[in-house]
């Protein structure tokens, strides 16, 4: 074995030995109690339950209600799957609530083309929500095309903001 190989072996072995040496048994050094000494300690809350954490995460995700699209595209990006899953979870737990998916476009293109593109964007979001169990009765799709821009400027940054679907809750 070369010196270099020996050095690598030592570098690998030493941390492992250190971990084993530090992982000694935890022995209880407190004296045993007798029946007359037995007392109950108050339970200290350990934090939110898993269900509470999920509810908090879903509530936070419902605050984000916009899905953005690439130019001339109605494909929902993978980065929005968890967001839409959270919205679907909320809608499935609240069947009386309805959502309007508003499809929007930037100003480039004809008004007719942008209305159709906005509808395709809304339908893409609707289809994903339905794939997670939301009923079609809870979802309505409306296209505004280029009519309601989020940013009225005429540059790429504004156009990126305007290529979107927005989830608007009712009920």
mmCIF file of C-alpha atoms in Angstrom, residues 1 15 17 35-36 41 52 69-70 72 81 92-93 97 102 104-105 107 114 121 144-145 156 161 165 167:
data_model
loop_
_atom_site.group_PDB
_atom_site.id
_atom_site.type_symbol
_atom_site.label_atom_id
_atom_site.label_comp_id
_atom_site.label_asym_id
_atom_site.label_seq_id
_atom_site.Cartn_x
_atom_site.Cartn_y
_atom_site.Cartn_z
ATOM 1 C CA UNK A 1 0.000 0.000 0.000
ATOM 2 C CA UNK A 15 -13.911 10.046 11.492
ATOM 3 C CA UNK A 17 -13.706 5.805 14.912
ATOM 4 C CA UNK A 35 -43.359 4.345 44.820
ATOM 5 C CA UNK A 36 -43.635 7.070 47.439
ATOM 6 C CA UNK A 41 -43.779 15.712 35.290
ATOM 7 C CA UNK A 52 -50.732 21.506 11.774
ATOM 8 C CA UNK A 69 -45.948 31.034 -18.375
ATOM 9 C CA UNK A 70 -43.317 31.278 -21.073
ATOM 10 C CA UNK A 72 -46.666 31.936 -26.436
ATOM 11 C CA UNK A 81 -46.891 21.513 -9.235
ATOM 12 C CA UNK A 92 -61.021 19.230 -2.017
ATOM 13 C CA UNK A 93 -61.335 19.931 1.726
ATOM 14 C CA UNK A 97 -65.509 26.908 -2.398
ATOM 15 C CA UNK A 102 -58.129 33.729 -14.990
ATOM 16 C CA UNK A 104 -53.827 36.377 -19.052
ATOM 17 C CA UNK A 105 -51.360 37.253 -21.813
ATOM 18 C CA UNK A 107 -49.849 42.604 -25.253
ATOM 19 C CA UNK A 114 -54.442 36.268 -26.842
ATOM 20 C CA UNK A 121 -53.458 28.721 -19.923
ATOM 21 C CA UNK A 144 -58.847 38.081 -20.287
ATOM 22 C CA UNK A 145 -56.218 37.853 -23.006
ATOM 23 C CA UNK A 156 -39.866 42.099 -21.351
ATOM 24 C CA UNK A 161 -45.578 39.418 -15.321
ATOM 25 C CA UNK A 165 -53.011 32.403 -14.734
ATOM 26 C CA UNK A 167 -56.590 31.696 -9.077
#
